[in-house]
GROMACS .gro file of C-alpha atoms in nm:
model
  259
    1MET     CA    1   6.162   8.822  11.561
    2THR     CA    2   6.306   9.173  11.585
    3ASP     CA    3   6.196   9.450  11.815
    4GLN     CA    4   6.117   9.806  11.709
    5THR     CA    5   6.479   9.915  11.739
    6GLY     CA    6   6.586   9.658  11.481
    7GLN     CA    7   6.760   9.447  11.744
    8ALA     CA    8   6.685   9.076  11.732
    9ASN     CA    9   6.549   8.886  12.029
   10GLU     CA   10   6.805   8.672  12.209
   11GLY     CA   11   6.854   8.320  12.079
   12GLN     CA   12   6.746   8.392  11.722
   13ALA     CA   13   6.911   8.509  11.404
   14ALA     CA   14   6.843   8.871  11.322
   15LYS     CA   15   6.582   8.885  11.048
   16GLY     CA   16   6.608   9.051  10.709
   17GLU     CA   17   6.558   8.971  10.344
   18THR     CA   18   6.934   8.939  10.291
   19VAL     CA   19   6.998   8.716  10.595
   20ASP     CA   20   7.057   8.350  10.512
   21ALA     CA   21   6.937   8.175  10.829
   22ASP     CA   22   7.126   7.854  10.748
   23GLU     CA   23   7.453   8.047  10.714
   24VAL     CA   24   7.392   8.227  11.045
   25ALA     CA   25   7.313   7.899  11.223
   26PHE     CA   26   7.624   7.732  11.080
   27PHE     CA   27   7.864   7.994  11.219
   28ALA     CA   28   7.672   8.029  11.547
   29ARG     CA   29   7.753   7.664  11.622
   30ILE     CA   30   8.125   7.742  11.629
   31ALA     CA   31   8.105   8.094  11.775
   32ASP     CA   32   8.291   8.000  12.093
   33THR     CA   33   8.605   7.931  11.889
   34TRP     CA   34   8.641   8.272  11.719
   35TRP     CA   35   8.954   8.368  11.912
   36ASP     CA   36   9.125   8.028  11.895
   37PRO     CA   37   9.403   8.073  11.634
   38LYS     CA   38   9.421   7.696  11.588
   39GLY     CA   39   9.043   7.639  11.578
   40PRO     CA   40   8.785   7.649  11.297
   41PHE     CA   41   8.866   8.015  11.226
   42LYS     CA   42   9.239   7.953  11.179
   43PRO     CA   43   9.220   8.071  10.813
   44LEU     CA   44   9.085   8.410  10.922
   45HIS     CA   45   9.355   8.446  11.186
   46LEU     CA   46   9.616   8.379  10.917
   47LEU     CA   47   9.446   8.619  10.674
   48ASN     CA   48   9.371   8.895  10.924
   49PRO     CA   49   9.703   9.086  10.910
   50THR     CA   50   9.665   9.116  10.532
   51ARG     CA   51   9.300   9.223  10.560
   52LEU     CA   52   9.397   9.488  10.815
   53LEU     CA   53   9.681   9.612  10.593
   54TYR     CA   54   9.442   9.647  10.299
   55ILE     CA   55   9.183   9.833  10.506
   56ARG     CA   56   9.438  10.071  10.653
   57GLN     CA   57   9.598  10.145  10.315
   58GLN     CA   58   9.265  10.215  10.147
   59VAL     CA   59   9.128  10.431  10.430
   60GLU     CA   60   9.446  10.635  10.467
   61GLN     CA   61   9.459  10.693  10.091
   62HIS     CA   62   9.088  10.777  10.060
   63PHE     CA   63   9.076  11.025  10.349
   64LYS     CA   64   9.433  11.149  10.287
   65LEU     CA   65   9.536  11.058  10.640
   66GLU     CA   66   9.887  11.096  10.769
   67PRO     CA   67  10.047  10.749  10.761
   68ASN     CA   68  10.213  10.574  11.052
   69LEU     CA   69  10.002  10.744  11.320
   70LYS     CA   70   9.909  10.530  11.619
   71GLU     CA   71   9.537  10.612  11.583
   72PRO     CA   72   9.489  10.738  11.225
   73PHE     CA   73   9.114  10.659  11.220
   74THR     CA   74   9.030  10.900  11.504
   75GLY     CA   75   8.712  11.094  11.425
   76LEU     CA   76   8.585  10.837  11.174
   77ARG     CA   77   8.272  10.630  11.240
   78LEU     CA   78   8.317  10.271  11.121
   79LEU     CA   79   8.066   9.990  11.072
   80ASP     CA   80   8.189   9.630  11.074
   81ILE     CA   81   7.911   9.416  10.920
   82GLY     CA   82   7.913   9.044  10.988
   83CYS     CA   83   8.167   9.109  11.261
   84GLY     CA   84   8.171   8.752  11.392
   85GLY     CA   85   8.390   8.740  11.702
   86GLY     CA   86   8.536   9.086  11.640
   87LEU     CA   87   8.860   8.996  11.460
   88ILE     CA   88   8.833   9.316  11.253
   89SER     CA   89   8.638   9.529  11.502
   90GLU     CA   90   8.905   9.523  11.772
   91PRO     CA   91   9.197   9.635  11.552
   92MET     CA   92   8.977   9.911  11.403
   93ALA     CA   93   8.902  10.038  11.754
   94ARG     CA   94   9.273  10.033  11.835
   95LEU     CA   95   9.332  10.249  11.525
   96GLY     CA   96   9.103  10.510  11.679
   97ALA     CA   97   8.779  10.451  11.490
   98ASP     CA   98   8.438  10.487  11.657
   99VAL     CA   99   8.333  10.127  11.589
  100VAL     CA  100   7.983   9.984  11.558
  101ALA     CA  101   7.996   9.609  11.490
  102VAL     CA  102   7.691   9.405  11.390
  103ASP     CA  103   7.616   9.040  11.329
  104ALA     CA  104   7.299   8.842  11.257
  105SER     CA  105   7.403   8.585  11.520
  106ASP     CA  106   7.346   8.684  11.881
  107LYS     CA  107   7.599   8.418  11.988
  108ASN     CA  108   7.869   8.586  11.780
  109ILE     CA  109   7.784   8.922  11.938
  110LYS     CA  110   7.809   8.778  12.289
  111THR     CA  111   8.148   8.625  12.210
  112ALA     CA  112   8.276   8.947  12.052
  113SER     CA  113   8.145   9.169  12.334
  114LEU     CA  114   8.307   8.955  12.602
  115HIS     CA  115   8.645   8.949  12.430
  116ALA     CA  116   8.643   9.325  12.364
  117ALA     CA  117   8.555   9.393  12.727
  118GLN     CA  118   8.843   9.173  12.841
  119SER     CA  119   9.067   9.375  12.607
  120ASN     CA  120   8.936   9.707  12.751
  121LEU     CA  121   8.803   9.817  12.412
  122ASP     CA  122   8.493  10.034  12.373
  123ILE     CA  123   8.302   9.884  12.079
  124ASP     CA  124   7.929   9.912  12.016
  125PHE     CA  125   7.831   9.553  11.935
  126ARG     CA  126   7.476   9.500  11.810
  127HIS     CA  127   7.274   9.191  11.718
  128THR     CA  128   7.108   9.332  11.407
  129THR     CA  129   7.136   9.357  11.027
  130ALA     CA  130   7.251   9.607  10.765
  131GLU     CA  131   6.889   9.652  10.657
  132ALA     CA  132   6.772   9.740  11.008
  133MET     CA  133   7.061   9.983  11.049
  134ALA     CA  134   6.975  10.151  10.719
  135GLU     CA  135   6.608  10.180  10.812
  136ALA     CA  136   6.712  10.344  11.141
  137GLY     CA  137   6.900  10.614  10.948
  138GLU     CA  138   7.251  10.523  11.067
  139LYS     CA  139   7.545  10.669  10.870
  140PHE     CA  140   7.915  10.580  10.862
  141ASP     CA  141   8.239  10.709  10.715
  142ILE     CA  142   8.375  10.356  10.670
  143ILE     CA  143   8.195  10.026  10.615
  144VAL     CA  144   8.395   9.705  10.649
  145ASN     CA  145   8.243   9.411  10.464
  146MET     CA  146   8.498   9.130  10.500
  147GLU     CA  147   8.397   8.780  10.385
  148VAL     CA  148   8.024   8.858  10.405
  149VAL     CA  149   7.875   8.888  10.057
  150GLU     CA  150   7.929   8.517   9.983
  151HIS     CA  151   7.705   8.433  10.279
  152VAL     CA  152   7.403   8.661  10.218
  153ALA     CA  153   7.077   8.558  10.053
  154ASP     CA  154   7.045   8.859   9.818
  155VAL     CA  155   7.368   9.039   9.725
  156ALA     CA  156   7.200   9.326   9.537
  157LEU     CA  157   6.959   9.406   9.819
  158TYR     CA  158   7.231   9.372  10.080
  159LEU     CA  159   7.468   9.610   9.902
  160GLN     CA  160   7.187   9.861   9.854
  161ALA     CA  161   7.141   9.867  10.232
  162CYS     CA  162   7.516   9.916  10.272
  163ARG     CA  163   7.513  10.203  10.025
  164THR     CA  164   7.236  10.370  10.228
  165LEU     CA  165   7.454  10.341  10.539
  166LEU     CA  166   7.756  10.507  10.378
  167LYS     CA  167   7.806  10.882  10.423
  168PRO     CA  168   7.879  11.092  10.114
  169GLY     CA  169   8.254  11.085  10.073
  170GLY     CA  170   8.279  10.760  10.267
  171ILE     CA  171   8.437  10.431  10.167
  172MET     CA  172   8.330  10.066  10.186
  173LEU     CA  173   8.584   9.783  10.188
  174LEU     CA  174   8.473   9.441  10.069
  175SER     CA  175   8.651   9.109  10.043
  176THR     CA  176   8.521   8.777   9.921
  177ILE     CA  177   8.611   8.469   9.714
  178ASN     CA  178   8.623   8.446   9.336
  179ARG     CA  179   8.410   8.184   9.159
  180THR     CA  180   8.688   8.000   8.977
  181PRO     CA  181   8.806   7.638   8.960
  182LYS     CA  182   9.115   7.743   9.159
  183ALA     CA  183   8.894   7.889   9.432
  184TYR     CA  184   8.692   7.568   9.448
  185LEU     CA  185   9.014   7.369   9.477
  186PHE     CA  186   9.172   7.587   9.745
  187ALA     CA  187   8.879   7.732   9.942
  188ILE     CA  188   8.656   7.425   9.951
  189ILE     CA  189   8.847   7.106   9.865
  190GLY     CA  190   9.172   7.219  10.026
  191ALA     CA  191   9.054   7.430  10.323
  192GLU     CA  192   8.748   7.224  10.417
  193HIS     CA  193   8.815   6.865  10.310
  194VAL     CA  194   9.194   6.822  10.304
  195LEU     CA  195   9.352   7.065  10.551
  196ARG     CA  196   9.037   7.083  10.767
  197TRP     CA  197   9.100   7.453  10.824
  198LEU     CA  198   8.726   7.514  10.797
  199PRO     CA  199   8.424   7.300  10.882
  200VAL     CA  200   8.281   7.120  10.581
  201GLY     CA  201   7.999   7.333  10.441
  202ALA     CA  202   8.148   7.669  10.538
  203HIS     CA  203   8.126   7.784  10.177
  204ASP     CA  204   7.902   7.736   9.876
  205TRP     CA  205   8.098   7.776   9.552
  206ASN     CA  206   7.782   7.887   9.371
  207LYS     CA  207   7.760   8.192   9.600
  208PHE     CA  208   8.114   8.308   9.522
  209LEU     CA  209   8.135   8.624   9.310
  210LYS     CA  210   8.368   8.709   9.026
  211PRO     CA  211   8.525   9.058   9.064
  212GLU     CA  212   8.330   9.193   8.768
  213GLU     CA  213   8.005   9.063   8.917
  214LEU     CA  214   8.075   9.230   9.251
  215ALA     CA  215   8.175   9.552   9.071
  216ASN     CA  216   7.848   9.545   8.875
  217HIS     CA  217   7.648   9.506   9.197
  218VAL     CA  218   7.839   9.799   9.348
  219LYS     CA  219   7.777  10.019   9.043
  220ALA     CA  220   7.406   9.926   9.035
  221CYS     CA  221   7.379  10.077   9.384
  222GLY     CA  222   7.521  10.408   9.266
  223MET     CA  223   7.874  10.348   9.388
  224GLU     CA  224   8.209  10.333   9.213
  225ALA     CA  225   8.433  10.027   9.250
  226ASN     CA  226   8.809  10.031   9.225
  227ALA     CA  227   9.021   9.755   9.075
  228PRO     CA  228   9.028   9.437   9.286
  229THR     CA  229   9.330   9.345   9.497
  230GLY     CA  230   9.411   8.979   9.549
  231TYR     CA  231   9.495   8.803   9.873
  232VAL     CA  232   9.765   8.547   9.791
  233PHE     CA  233   9.873   8.268  10.026
  234ALA     CA  234  10.234   8.144  10.046
  235PRO     CA  235  10.222   7.781  10.171
  236LEU     CA  236  10.585   7.767  10.284
  237SER     CA  237  10.568   8.075  10.506
  238GLN     CA  238  10.200   8.022  10.592
  239LYS     CA  239  10.146   8.394  10.530
  240TRP     CA  240   9.916   8.600  10.308
  241GLY     CA  241  10.010   8.900  10.096
  242LEU     CA  242   9.845   9.153   9.866
  243SER     CA  243   9.862   9.120   9.487
  244ASP     CA  244   9.758   9.358   9.209
  245ARG     CA  245   9.739   9.069   8.962
  246ASP     CA  246   9.631   8.745   9.127
  247VAL     CA  247   9.260   8.759   9.220
  248ALA     CA  248   9.187   8.396   9.136
  249VAL     CA  249   9.085   8.298   9.491
  250ASN     CA  250   9.048   8.568   9.757
  251TYR     CA  251   9.023   8.935   9.665
  252ALA     CA  252   8.923   9.274   9.805
  253MET     CA  253   8.759   9.580   9.653
  254ALA     CA  254   8.691   9.936   9.768
  255ALA     CA  255   8.369  10.119   9.683
  256THR     CA  256   8.274  10.485   9.713
  257ILE     CA  257   7.957  10.679   9.641
  258SER     CA  258   7.949  10.820   9.289
  259GLN     CA  259   7.950  11.198   9.280
   0.00000   0.00000   0.00000
């Protein structure tokens, strides 16, 4: 149940037509391990520097910010949807953004809030959904949507709520997994069953989105999508990098409101 503010009651997943309760419950069971770089979220810890690089590059380019500043996002209100333990929220706050971070799992929010407090970071963590935020009339300059769309129940409805939350002239950054045989091999067989980087069942290949499918969803909401950028993993160095050509597994995309 949710209260009149859109916040969910403690101990339950936040409700909404786009919330997949099974997905929320799955990640809530391992919420205590968010900040363990060798735990179930090891893949995100490895990927995070590349995700942060992509976000910073896109935001600086979109808002024509001066590069290499310590806090270039100062004055910008940022929403981190599906924030989990705060792996993106905390770096965004350190870059100067006014961060609101939401998750459908109250356990994730508790974990994220505690870690941010220990790091002396002022982040507004909320146990709620994009739909509830949109209904409340919230608006943001930047929306960060990292590894979320492959876990929601209704992508079109979810992205429509995100579009409502975005200020005119704002930017939304999305990243997800392509629905390709290579993605099945690497993201599910490799990461879940062979390397055990992720718990078995973390992903459903049928919910992965091809870049053109995600772009079509974005355009249907009245937004413009730029060309996708791939996240490419180098096994020998155990590091990720950005690629303009290889989007066969993980990729990112920026969206803005059509003028």
